[in-house]
Each structure stands twice: as C-alpha cells, then as structure tokens.
mmCIF file of C-alpha atoms in Angstrom:
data_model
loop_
_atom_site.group_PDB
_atom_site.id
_atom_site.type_symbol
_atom_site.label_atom_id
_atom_site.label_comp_id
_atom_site.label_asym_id
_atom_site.label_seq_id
_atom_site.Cartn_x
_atom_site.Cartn_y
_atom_site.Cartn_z
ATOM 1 C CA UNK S 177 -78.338 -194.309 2.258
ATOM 2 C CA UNK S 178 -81.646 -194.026 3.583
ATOM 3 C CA UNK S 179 -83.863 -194.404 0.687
ATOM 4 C CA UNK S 180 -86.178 -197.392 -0.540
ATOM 5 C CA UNK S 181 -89.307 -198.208 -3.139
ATOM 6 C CA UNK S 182 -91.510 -200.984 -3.018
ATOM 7 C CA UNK S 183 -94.837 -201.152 -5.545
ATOM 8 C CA UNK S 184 -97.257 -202.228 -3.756
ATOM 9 C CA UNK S 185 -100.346 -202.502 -6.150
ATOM 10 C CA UNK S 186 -100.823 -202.821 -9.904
ATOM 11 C CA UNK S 187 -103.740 -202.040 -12.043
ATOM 12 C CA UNK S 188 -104.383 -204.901 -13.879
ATOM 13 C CA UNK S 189 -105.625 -202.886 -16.900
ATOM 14 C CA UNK S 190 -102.432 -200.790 -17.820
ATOM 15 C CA UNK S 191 -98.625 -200.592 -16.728
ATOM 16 C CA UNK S 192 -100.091 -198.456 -13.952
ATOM 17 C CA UNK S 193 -98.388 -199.114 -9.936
ATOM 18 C CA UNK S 194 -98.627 -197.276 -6.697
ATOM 19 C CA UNK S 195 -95.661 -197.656 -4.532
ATOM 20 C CA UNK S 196 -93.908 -196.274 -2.011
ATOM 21 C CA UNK S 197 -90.903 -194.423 -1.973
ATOM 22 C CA UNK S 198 -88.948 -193.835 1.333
ATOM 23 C CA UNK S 199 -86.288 -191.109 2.070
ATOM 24 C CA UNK S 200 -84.839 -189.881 5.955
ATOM 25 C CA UNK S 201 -88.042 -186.881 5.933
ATOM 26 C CA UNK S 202 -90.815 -189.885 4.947
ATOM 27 C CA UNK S 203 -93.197 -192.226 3.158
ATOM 28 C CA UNK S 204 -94.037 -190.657 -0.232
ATOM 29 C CA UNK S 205 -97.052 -192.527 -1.683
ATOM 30 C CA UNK S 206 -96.681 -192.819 -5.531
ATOM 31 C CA UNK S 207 -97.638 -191.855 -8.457
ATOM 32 C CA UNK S 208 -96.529 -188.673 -6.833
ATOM 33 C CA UNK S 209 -96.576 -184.718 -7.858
ATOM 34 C CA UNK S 210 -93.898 -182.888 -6.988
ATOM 35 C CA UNK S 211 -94.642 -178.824 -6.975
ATOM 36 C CA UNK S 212 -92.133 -176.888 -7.932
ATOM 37 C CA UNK S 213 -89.860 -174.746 -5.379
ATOM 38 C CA UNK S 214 -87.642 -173.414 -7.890
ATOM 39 C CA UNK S 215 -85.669 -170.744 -6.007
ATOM 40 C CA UNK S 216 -86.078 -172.657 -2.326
ATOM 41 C CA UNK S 217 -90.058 -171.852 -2.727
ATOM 42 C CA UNK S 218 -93.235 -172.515 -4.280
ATOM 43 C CA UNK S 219 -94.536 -169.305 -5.989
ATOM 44 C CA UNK S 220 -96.976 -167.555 -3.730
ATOM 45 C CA UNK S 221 -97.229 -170.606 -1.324
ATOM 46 C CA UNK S 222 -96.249 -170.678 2.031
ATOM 47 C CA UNK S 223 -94.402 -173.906 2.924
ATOM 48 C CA UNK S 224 -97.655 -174.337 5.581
ATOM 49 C CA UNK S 225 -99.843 -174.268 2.752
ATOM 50 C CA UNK S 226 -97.751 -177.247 0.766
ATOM 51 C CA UNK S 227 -97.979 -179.278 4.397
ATOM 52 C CA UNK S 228 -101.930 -178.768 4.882
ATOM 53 C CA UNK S 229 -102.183 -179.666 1.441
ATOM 54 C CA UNK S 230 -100.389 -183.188 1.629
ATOM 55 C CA UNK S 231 -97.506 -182.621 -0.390
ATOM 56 C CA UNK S 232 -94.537 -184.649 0.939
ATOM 57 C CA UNK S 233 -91.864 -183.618 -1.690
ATOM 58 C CA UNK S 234 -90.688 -180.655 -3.710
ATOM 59 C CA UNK S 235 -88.821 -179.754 -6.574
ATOM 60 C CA UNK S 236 -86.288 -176.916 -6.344
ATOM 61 C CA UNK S 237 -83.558 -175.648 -8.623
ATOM 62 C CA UNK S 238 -79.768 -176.427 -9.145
ATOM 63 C CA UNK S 239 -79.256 -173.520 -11.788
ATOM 64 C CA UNK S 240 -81.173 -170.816 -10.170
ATOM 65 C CA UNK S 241 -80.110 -171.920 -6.253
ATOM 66 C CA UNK S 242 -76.467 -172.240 -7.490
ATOM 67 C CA UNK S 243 -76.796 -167.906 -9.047
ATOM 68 C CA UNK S 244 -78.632 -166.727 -6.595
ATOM 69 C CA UNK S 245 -78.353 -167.138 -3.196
ATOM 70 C CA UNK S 246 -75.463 -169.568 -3.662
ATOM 71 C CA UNK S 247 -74.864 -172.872 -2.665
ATOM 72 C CA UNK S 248 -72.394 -171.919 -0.368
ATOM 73 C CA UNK S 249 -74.979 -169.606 1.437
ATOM 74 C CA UNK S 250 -77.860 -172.316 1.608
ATOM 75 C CA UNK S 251 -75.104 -174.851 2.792
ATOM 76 C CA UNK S 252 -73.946 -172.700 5.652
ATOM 77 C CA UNK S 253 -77.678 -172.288 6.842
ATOM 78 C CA UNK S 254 -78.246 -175.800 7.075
ATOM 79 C CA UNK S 255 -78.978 -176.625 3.365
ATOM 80 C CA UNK S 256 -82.488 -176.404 1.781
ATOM 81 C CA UNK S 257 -84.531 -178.019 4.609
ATOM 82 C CA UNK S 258 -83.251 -175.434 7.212
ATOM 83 C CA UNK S 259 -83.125 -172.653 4.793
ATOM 84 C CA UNK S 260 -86.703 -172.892 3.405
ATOM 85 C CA UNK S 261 -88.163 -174.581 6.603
ATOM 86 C CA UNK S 262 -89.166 -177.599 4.725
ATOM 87 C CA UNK S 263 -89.674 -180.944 6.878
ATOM 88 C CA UNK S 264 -90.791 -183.153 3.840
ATOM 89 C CA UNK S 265 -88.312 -184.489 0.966
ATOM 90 C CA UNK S 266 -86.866 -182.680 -1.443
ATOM 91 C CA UNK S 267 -85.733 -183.339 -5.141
ATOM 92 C CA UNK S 268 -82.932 -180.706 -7.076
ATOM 93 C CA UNK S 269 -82.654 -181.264 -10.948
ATOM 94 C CA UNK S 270 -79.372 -180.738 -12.116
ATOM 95 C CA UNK S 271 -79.502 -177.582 -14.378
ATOM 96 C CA UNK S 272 -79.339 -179.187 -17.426
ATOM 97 C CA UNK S 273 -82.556 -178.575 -18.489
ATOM 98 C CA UNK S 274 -82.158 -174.264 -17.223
ATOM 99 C CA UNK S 275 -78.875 -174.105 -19.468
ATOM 100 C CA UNK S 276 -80.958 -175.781 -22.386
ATOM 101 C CA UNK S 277 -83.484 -172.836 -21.869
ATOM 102 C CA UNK S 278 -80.858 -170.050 -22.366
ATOM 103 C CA UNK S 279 -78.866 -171.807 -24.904
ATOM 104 C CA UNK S 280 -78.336 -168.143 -26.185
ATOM 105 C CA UNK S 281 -76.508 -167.493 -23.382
ATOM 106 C CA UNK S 282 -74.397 -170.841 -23.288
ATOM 107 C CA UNK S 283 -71.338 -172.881 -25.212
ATOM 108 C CA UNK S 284 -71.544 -176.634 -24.435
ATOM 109 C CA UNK S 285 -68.384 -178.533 -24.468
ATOM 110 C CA UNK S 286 -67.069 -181.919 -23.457
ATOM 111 C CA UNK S 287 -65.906 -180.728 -19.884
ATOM 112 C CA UNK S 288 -69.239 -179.416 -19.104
ATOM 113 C CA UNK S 289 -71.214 -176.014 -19.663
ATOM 114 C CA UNK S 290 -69.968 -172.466 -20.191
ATOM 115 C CA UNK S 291 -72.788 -169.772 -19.619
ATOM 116 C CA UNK S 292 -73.948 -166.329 -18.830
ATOM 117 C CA UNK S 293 -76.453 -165.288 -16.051
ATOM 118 C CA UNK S 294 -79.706 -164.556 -17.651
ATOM 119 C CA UNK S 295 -79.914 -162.242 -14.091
ATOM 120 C CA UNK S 296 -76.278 -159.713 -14.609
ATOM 121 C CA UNK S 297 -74.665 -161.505 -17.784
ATOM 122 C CA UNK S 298 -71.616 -163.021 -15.280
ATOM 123 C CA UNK S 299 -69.852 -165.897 -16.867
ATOM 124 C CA UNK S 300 -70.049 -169.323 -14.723
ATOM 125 C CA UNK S 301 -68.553 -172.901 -15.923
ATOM 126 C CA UNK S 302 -70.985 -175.853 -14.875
ATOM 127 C CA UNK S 303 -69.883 -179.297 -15.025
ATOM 128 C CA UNK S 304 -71.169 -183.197 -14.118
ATOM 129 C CA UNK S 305 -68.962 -182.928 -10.987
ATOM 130 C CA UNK S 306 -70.047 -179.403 -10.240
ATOM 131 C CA UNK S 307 -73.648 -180.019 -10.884
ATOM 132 C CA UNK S 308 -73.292 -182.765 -8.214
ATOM 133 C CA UNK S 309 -71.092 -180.984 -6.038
ATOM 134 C CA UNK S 310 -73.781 -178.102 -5.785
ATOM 135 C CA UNK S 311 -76.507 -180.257 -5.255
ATOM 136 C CA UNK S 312 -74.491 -182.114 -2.271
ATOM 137 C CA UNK S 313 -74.253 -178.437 -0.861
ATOM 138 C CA UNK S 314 -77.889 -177.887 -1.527
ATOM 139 C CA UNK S 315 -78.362 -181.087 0.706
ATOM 140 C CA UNK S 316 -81.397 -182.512 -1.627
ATOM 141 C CA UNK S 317 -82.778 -186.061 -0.584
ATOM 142 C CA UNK S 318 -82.842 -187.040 -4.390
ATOM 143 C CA UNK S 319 -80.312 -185.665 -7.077
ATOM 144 C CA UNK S 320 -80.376 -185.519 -10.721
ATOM 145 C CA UNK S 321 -77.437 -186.266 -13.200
ATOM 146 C CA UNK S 322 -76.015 -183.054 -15.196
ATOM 147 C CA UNK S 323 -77.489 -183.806 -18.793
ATOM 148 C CA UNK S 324 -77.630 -182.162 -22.097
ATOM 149 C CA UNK S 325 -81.559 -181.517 -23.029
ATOM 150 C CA UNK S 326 -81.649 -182.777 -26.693
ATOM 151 C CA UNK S 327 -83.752 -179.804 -28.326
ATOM 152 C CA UNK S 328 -87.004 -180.106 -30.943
ATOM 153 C CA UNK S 329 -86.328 -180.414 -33.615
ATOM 154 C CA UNK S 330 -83.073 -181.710 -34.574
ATOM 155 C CA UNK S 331 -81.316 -184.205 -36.620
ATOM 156 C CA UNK S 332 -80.871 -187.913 -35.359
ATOM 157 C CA UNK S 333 -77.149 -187.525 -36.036
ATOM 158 C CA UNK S 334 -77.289 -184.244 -33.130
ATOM 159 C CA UNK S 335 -79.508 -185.957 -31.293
ATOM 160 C CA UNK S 336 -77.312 -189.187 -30.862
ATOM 161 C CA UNK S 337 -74.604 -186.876 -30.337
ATOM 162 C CA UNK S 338 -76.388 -185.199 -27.274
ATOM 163 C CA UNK S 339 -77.469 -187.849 -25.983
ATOM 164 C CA UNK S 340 -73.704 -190.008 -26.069
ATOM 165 C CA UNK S 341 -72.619 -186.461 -24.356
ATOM 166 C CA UNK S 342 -75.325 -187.062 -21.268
ATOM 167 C CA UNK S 343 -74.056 -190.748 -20.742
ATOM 168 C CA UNK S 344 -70.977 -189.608 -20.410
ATOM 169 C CA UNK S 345 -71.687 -187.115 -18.100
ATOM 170 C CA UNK S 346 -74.251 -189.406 -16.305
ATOM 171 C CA UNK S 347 -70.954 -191.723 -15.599
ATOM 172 C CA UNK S 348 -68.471 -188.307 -14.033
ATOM 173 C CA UNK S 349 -71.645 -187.611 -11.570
ATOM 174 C CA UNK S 350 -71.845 -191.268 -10.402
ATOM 175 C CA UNK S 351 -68.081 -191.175 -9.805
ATOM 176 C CA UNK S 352 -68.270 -188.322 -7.884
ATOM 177 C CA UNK S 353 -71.429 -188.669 -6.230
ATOM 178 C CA UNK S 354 -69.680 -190.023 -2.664
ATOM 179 C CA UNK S 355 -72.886 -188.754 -0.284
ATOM 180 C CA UNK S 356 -74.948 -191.621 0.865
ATOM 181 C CA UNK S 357 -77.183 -188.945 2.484
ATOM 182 C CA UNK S 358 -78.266 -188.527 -1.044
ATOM 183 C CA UNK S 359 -79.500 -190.504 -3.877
ATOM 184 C CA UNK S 360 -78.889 -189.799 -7.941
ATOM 185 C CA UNK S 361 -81.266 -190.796 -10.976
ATOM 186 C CA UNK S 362 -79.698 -190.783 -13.883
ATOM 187 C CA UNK S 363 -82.251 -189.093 -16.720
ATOM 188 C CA UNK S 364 -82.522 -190.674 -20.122
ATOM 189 C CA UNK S 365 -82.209 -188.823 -23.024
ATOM 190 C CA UNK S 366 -82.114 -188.949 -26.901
ATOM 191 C CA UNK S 367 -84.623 -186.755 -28.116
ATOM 192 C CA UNK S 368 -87.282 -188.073 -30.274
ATOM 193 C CA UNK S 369 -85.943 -191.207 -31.524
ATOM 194 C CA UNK S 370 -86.543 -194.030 -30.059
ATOM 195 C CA UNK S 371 -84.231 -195.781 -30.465
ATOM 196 C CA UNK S 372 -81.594 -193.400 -29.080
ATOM 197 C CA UNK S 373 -83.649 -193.334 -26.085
ATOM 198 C CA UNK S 374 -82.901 -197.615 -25.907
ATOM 199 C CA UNK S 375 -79.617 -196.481 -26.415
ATOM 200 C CA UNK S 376 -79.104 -194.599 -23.694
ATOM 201 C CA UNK S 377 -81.136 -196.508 -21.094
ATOM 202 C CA UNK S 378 -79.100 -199.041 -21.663
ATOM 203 C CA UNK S 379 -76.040 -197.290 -20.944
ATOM 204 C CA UNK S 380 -77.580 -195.835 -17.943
ATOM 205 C CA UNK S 381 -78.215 -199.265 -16.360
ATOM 206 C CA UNK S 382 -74.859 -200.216 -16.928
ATOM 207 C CA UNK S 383 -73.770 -196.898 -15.149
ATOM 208 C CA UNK S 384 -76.181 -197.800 -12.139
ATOM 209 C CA UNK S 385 -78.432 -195.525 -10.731
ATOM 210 C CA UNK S 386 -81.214 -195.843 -7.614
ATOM 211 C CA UNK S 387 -83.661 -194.391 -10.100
ATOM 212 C CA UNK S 388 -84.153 -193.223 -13.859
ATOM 213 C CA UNK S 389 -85.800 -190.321 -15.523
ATOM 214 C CA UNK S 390 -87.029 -189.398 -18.365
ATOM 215 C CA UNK S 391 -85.762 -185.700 -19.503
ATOM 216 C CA UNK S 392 -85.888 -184.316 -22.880
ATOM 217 C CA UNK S 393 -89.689 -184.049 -23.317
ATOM 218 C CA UNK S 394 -91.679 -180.398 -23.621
ATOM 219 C CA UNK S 395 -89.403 -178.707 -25.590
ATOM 220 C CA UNK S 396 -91.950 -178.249 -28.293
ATOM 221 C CA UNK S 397 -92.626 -181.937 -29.373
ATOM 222 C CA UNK S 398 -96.221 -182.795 -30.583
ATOM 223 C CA UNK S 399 -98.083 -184.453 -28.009
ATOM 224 C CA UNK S 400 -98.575 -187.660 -29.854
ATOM 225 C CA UNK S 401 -95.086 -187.820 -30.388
ATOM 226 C CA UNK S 402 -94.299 -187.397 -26.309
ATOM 227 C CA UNK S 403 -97.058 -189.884 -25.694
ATOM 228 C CA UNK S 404 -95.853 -192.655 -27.919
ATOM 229 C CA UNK S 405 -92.458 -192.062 -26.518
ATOM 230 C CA UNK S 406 -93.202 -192.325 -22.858
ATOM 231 C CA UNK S 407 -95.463 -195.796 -23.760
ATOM 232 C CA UNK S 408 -92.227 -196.927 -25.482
ATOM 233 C CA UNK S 409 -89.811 -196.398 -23.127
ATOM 234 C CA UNK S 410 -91.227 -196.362 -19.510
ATOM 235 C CA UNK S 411 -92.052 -200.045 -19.272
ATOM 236 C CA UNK S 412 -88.780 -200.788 -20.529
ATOM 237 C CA UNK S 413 -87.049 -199.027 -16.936
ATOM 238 C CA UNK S 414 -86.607 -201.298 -14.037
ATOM 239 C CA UNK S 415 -89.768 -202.446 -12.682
ATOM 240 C CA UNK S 416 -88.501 -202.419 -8.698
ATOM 241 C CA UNK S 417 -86.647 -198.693 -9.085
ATOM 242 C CA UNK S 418 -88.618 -195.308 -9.265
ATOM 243 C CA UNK S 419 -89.959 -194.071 -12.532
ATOM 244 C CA UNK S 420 -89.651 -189.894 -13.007
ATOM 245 C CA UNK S 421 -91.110 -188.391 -15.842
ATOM 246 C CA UNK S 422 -89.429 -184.588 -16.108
ATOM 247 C CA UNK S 423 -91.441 -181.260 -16.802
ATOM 248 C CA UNK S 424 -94.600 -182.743 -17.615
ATOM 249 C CA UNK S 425 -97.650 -182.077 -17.582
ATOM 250 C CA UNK S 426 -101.581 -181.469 -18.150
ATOM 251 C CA UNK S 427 -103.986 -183.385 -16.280
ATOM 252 C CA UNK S 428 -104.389 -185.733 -18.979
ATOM 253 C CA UNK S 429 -100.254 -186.134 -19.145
ATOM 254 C CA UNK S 430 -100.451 -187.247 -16.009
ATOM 255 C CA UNK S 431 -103.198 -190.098 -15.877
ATOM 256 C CA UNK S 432 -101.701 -191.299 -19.390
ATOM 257 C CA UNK S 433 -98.355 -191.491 -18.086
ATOM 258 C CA UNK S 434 -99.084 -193.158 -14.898
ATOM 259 C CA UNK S 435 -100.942 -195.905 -16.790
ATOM 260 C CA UNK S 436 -97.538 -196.254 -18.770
ATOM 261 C CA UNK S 437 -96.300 -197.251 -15.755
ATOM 262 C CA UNK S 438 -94.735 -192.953 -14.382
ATOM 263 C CA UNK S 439 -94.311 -192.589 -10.440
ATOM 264 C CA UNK S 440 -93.138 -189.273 -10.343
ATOM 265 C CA UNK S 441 -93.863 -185.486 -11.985
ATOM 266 C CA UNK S 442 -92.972 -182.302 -11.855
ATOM 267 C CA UNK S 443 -94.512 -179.128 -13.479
ATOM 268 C CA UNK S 444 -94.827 -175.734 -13.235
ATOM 269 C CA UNK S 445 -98.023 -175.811 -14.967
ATOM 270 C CA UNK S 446 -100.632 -175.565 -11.908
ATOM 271 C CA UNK S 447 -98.318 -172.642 -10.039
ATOM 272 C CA UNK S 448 -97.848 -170.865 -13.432
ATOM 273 C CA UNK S 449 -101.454 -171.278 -14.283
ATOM 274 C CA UNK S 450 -102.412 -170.084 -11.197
ATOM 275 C CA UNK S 451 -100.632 -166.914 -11.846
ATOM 276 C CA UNK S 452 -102.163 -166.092 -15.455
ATOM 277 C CA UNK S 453 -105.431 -166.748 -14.164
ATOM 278 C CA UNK S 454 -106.008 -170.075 -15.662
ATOM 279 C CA UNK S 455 -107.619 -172.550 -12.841
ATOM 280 C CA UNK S 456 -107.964 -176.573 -12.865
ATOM 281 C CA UNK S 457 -111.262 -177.779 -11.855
ATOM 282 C CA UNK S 458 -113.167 -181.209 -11.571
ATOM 283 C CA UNK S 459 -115.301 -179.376 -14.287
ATOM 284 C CA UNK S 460 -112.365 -178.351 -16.618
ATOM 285 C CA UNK S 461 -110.079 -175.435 -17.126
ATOM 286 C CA UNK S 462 -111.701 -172.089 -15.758
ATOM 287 C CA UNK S 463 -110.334 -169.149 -17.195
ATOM 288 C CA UNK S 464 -111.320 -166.532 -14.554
ATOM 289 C CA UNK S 465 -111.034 -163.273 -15.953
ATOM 290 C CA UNK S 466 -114.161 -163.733 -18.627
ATOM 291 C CA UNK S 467 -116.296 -161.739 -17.908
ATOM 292 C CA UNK S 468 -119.171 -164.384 -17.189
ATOM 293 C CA UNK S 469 -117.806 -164.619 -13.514
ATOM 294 C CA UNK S 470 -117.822 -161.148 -13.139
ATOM 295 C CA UNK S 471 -120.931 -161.571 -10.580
ATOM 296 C CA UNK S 472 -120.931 -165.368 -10.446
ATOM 297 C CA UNK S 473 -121.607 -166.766 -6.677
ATOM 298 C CA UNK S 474 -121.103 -170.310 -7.027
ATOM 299 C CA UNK S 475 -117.335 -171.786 -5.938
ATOM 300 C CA UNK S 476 -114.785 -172.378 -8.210
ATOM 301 C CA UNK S 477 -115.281 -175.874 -8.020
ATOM 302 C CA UNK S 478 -118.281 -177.562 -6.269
ATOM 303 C CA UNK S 479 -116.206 -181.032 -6.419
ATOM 304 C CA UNK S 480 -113.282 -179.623 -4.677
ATOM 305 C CA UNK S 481 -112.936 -179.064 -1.142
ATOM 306 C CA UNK S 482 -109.964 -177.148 -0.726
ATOM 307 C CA UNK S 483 -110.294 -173.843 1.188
ATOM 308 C CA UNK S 484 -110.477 -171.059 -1.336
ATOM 309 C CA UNK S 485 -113.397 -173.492 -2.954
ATOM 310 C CA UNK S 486 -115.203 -173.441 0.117
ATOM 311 C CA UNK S 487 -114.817 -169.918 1.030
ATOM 312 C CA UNK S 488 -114.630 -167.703 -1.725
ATOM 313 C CA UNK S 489 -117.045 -167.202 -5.116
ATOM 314 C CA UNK S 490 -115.604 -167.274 -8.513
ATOM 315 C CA UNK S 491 -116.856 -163.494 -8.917
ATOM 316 C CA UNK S 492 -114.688 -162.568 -5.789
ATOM 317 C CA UNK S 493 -111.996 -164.624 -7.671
ATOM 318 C CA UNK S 494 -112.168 -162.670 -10.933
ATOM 319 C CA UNK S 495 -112.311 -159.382 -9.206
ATOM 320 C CA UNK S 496 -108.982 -160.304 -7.211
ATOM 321 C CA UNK S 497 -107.230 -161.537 -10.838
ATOM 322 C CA UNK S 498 -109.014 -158.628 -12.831
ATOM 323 C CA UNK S 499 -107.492 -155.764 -10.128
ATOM 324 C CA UNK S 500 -103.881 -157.079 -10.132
ATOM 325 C CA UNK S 501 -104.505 -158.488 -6.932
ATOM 326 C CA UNK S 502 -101.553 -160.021 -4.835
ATOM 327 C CA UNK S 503 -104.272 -162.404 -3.213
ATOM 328 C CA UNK S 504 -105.346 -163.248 -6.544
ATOM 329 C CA UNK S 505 -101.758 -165.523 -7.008
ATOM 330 C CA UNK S 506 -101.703 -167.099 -3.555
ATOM 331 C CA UNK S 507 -105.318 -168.203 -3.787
ATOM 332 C CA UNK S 508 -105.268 -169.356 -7.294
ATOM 333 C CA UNK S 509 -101.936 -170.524 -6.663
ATOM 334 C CA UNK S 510 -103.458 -172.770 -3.459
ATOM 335 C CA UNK S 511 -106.505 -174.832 -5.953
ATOM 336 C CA UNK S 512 -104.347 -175.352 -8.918
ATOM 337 C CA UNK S 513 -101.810 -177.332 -6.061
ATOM 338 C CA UNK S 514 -104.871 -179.132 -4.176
ATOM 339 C CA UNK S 515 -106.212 -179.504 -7.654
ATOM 340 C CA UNK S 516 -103.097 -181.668 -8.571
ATOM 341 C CA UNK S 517 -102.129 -183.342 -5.705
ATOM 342 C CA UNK S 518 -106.114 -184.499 -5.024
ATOM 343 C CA UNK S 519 -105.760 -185.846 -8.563
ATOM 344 C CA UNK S 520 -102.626 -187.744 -7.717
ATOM 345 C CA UNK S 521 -104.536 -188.962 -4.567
ATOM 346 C CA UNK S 522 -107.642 -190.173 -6.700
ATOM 347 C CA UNK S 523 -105.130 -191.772 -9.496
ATOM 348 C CA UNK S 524 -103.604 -193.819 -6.526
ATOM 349 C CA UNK S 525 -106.632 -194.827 -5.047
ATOM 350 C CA UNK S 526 -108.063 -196.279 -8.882
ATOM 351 C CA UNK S 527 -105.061 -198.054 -9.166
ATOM 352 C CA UNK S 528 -106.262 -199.690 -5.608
ATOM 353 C CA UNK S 529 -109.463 -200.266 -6.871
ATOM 354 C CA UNK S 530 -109.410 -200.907 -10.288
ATOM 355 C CA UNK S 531 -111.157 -197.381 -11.477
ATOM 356 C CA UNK S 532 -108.034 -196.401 -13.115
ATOM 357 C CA UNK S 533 -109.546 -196.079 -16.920
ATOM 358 C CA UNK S 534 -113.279 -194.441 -15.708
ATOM 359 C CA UNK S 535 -111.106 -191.313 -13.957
ATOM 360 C CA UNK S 536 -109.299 -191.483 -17.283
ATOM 361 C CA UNK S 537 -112.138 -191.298 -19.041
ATOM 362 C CA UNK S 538 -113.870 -188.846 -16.883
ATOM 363 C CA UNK S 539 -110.320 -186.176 -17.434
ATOM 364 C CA UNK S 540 -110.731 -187.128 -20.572
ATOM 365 C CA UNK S 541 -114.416 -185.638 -21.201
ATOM 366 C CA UNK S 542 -114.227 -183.266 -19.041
ATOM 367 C CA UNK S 543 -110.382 -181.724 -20.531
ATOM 368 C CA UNK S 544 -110.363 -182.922 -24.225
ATOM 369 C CA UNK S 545 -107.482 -182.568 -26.285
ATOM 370 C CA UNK S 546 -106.351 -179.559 -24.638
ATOM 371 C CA UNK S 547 -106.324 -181.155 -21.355
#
C-alpha cells in the first residue's frame, strides 16, 4: 500500500500540525482542502484549473458515481483518474452521508441500505461490502467506511443505536477491503454526545484503520455544539495517523479546527457559494449581486492574486452573476477555490512560523460569527 503521514511541525500554541500525507499520485501538504468532484468533477472547474491552482486531492462521490455513470462504466475506462483526467489523489466517501440526505427515499436495516434514486425513483440495496466494493471499482487512493449519519436532533438512545450500527459496519468494510492500492478511514460517529463519540473511537481503533474521520457534523447542529465536539474528540485520534474532519466548513471552521489538531476538509461551500453569487475574500464575504458593485472598478479582492482578481472588476463580476451568465459560475467558481486553498497554504505556513492565532484572529475580524 503506497500511502504514508508524517507531522512534521507543531504550533506550540494549539493542537495545530502540518504534515505530510503520501499516496502513489503525491506529497499532499496538510492541513489540506479537498474540493469537491462529486460526480467525477468540480462544478464549473476544469481539472486544469484545480492543477494551476495547487490542489493535489479531490473529493468525489460513491452514491452519485455508483447511479450515474456506474461503477462498472468508470472501472472499464480506467477508474476515476483516467475517466476524469485527474493526475493528483483522490478521496470517495462512502455514501453514507447521500443516503442520510434522502432518508425519505431510504429504509436502513442491519444488512445495509435500501433506497430509491432521487434521479428515476429505481430501487438499489447498498451495503458495507458494496460501498467498498464500488469504491475499489471507482479506484480512489483513499476510501471511506459505509456509515450511518446520526441525524440532529435525536435521542441519545437513537443516537447510540446509530452509531453501534456504523461500528459494525466499519468492521464488514475492513474485512472486505482486500486492495492495498487503496487505503480506508474509518469515520466516527455518535451524534452529539460525547461520549458516544469515545465510544465509538474506541471501537474504531480496535477495528484498525490507516486513518479516522469525523462524520456526523452539519446536519443542523449549533455551531458551538460542533465546535466543542471537534475540541473534544480530535486530540483524542492517533497523533501519527491522518485527521479528516467531514463536510465542514466556513473559513473560520477551518482555522478552529486545524488548531484542534484537523488535517483534512471537505466542503461544498466555496463551489456552491460560487454559484449563488456569494464570494470569499481577504476582506470578508462579498455578496456580488448588490447593487453597490453595479459600476464598481476595483478587483474582487486586492489581497488575492488569483486570475479573475487580477483581471476582471467586481462590476464586470456582478453584471456576469446579475445576467445569468455561464461565465459568472466558472469565474466565481475559480476565487472561492484559490480563496480556500491560499487559506490552507497561509494556515500551514503559521503553523511553521508560529502566526497561527494572528491569521485566526485576522478571519476572525474580518468574518465574525457568520464566518
């Protein structure tokens, strides 16, 4: 199996730790962003636009690859890489978290997941071994255990129950998981009790897995309650193995949850963003259809150096959004992703150099609770 991490600095003011993480396609410097490729792409990006941007690892989509085109399909192109052109690593979650999200649609039992396609309504049966099995066909560098996303809010009793169900399954995907192409995380679970959540690492470590994540968080949780959580629980997974915190977040999320001691994210938050118009700056969240930037000339962001900053004006950016505007996504789309990944890049350098809690501070004023 060709995978390592090593941390290789510590800030000496939090749990914060850059490392590196090695898979066959590369070095991935952490803490680390991974956009999100659900369907074997990043929305309105061009894989050339994730490479000139630095990103050296993706997200894409068990649930939605395995509907549509079919694992089979990608497998008999060459998997993921081949199919999508992508030369850098890529991570698959299981599907756990997609089935939680049309639970209207789905019956969960011991043996695994019955469900109907939220595309035609066609019945499909998803269990641990399946969810791996589809992910080996997907041919992802990192692979996620099949888990049941506790929702919010529920009863400790449910939640205990969910969570005993995704240690379970976390133990039928390490039995089958035979590919040493490919390494599984196991994802910790137990909704909003913390105790369940000690619970269930502990179980997982017993299981064994190359790394751990923590799943389970924005489903509708206050964000005190998701902070406390992660400060809990993140110091408490093994120092010398990778630490993933799932679906999350803001920029704030991110720079508290690295100095928790988080090497790895994934959100659709800057993509999605991007798309609705709503654009992460060094300056704050621009919303660019007001009106104020209607004949505004400056850049988006005179901190940023990306190439739609230093080509195009914030009015030309509102009349692209405001006109419906295919542009509008791609560009947008391109400075929410060197927004995030820039970030990533200063949060490893202030670990390095000890500035960790002034760029926290700095988010922080400039963001605000909403941040």
């Amino acid at each position: 199996m060709s995978f390592s991490f090593t941390v290789q600095h510590r800030d000496p003011s939090s749990q914060a730790r850059c490392g590196l993480l090695r898979t066959s396609r590369g070095d991935i410097q952490t803490p680390v962003f991974m956009p999100v490729g659900t369907a074997a792409t990043v929305k309105a990006t061009p894989r050339e636009f994730l490479q000139e941007l630095g990103a050296s690892i993706i997200l894409s989509n068990t649930y939605h690859l395995y509907l549509r085109p079919g694992h089979e399909l990608v497998r008999d192109l060459g998997g993921l890489h081949d199919f999508m052109r992508w030369s850098g690593s890529i991570l698959t979650d299981s599907g756990g978290f997609q089935v939680y999200s049309h639970r209207q649609l789905r019956n969960i039992r011991e043996e695994g997941v019955e469900f109907r396609s939220h595309l035609d309504g066609s019945k499909h049966f998803l269990s641990p071994e399946r969810s791996i099995r589809v992910q080996q066909a997907l041919g992802a560098d990192l692979i996620m255990a099949f888990d049941d996303c506790t929702p919010y809010p529920v009863s400790r009793s449910e939640a205990r129950e969910s969570m005993l169900r995704s240690m379970r399954w976390a133990e039928r995907c390490r039995r089958v998981h035979e590919d040493g192409t490919q390494t599984l995380f196991g994802i910790v679970q137990g909704g909003m009790f913390a105790e369940l959540r000690q619970e269930s690492l502990q179980r997982l470590l017993e299981t064994g897995f190359a790394g751990l994540a923590l799943g389970g968080f924005s489903v509708g949780e206050p964000k005190p309650m998701m902070y406390d959580l992660v400060a809990e629980t993140t110091p408490q997974l093994p120092s010398k193995a990778p630490r993933y915190l799932m679906g999350v977040g803001t920029p704030l999320d991110l720079v508290y949850c690295v100095r928790q001691g988080v090497d790895m994210f994934d959100c659709v938050m800057p993509t999605r963003n991007a798309r609705n118009g709503t654009l992460f700056t060094w300056q704050g969240k621009v919303h660019i259809k007001n009106a104020r930037y209607k004949d505004d000339p400056d850049p988006l962001d005179p901190e940023c150096g990306c190439k739609v900053c230093s080509t195009y004006s914030r009015a030309y950016l509102r009349h692209l959004y405001v006109s419906g505007e295919i542009l509008s996504s791609i560009l947008n789309t391109y400075h929410n992703l060197a927004f995030y990944l820039g970030l990533m890049e200063r949060v490893r350098a202030a670990i390095r150099n000890g500035g960790l809690q002034k760029l926290a501070s700095l988010l922080q004023d400039r963001y605000g609770d909403g941040g």
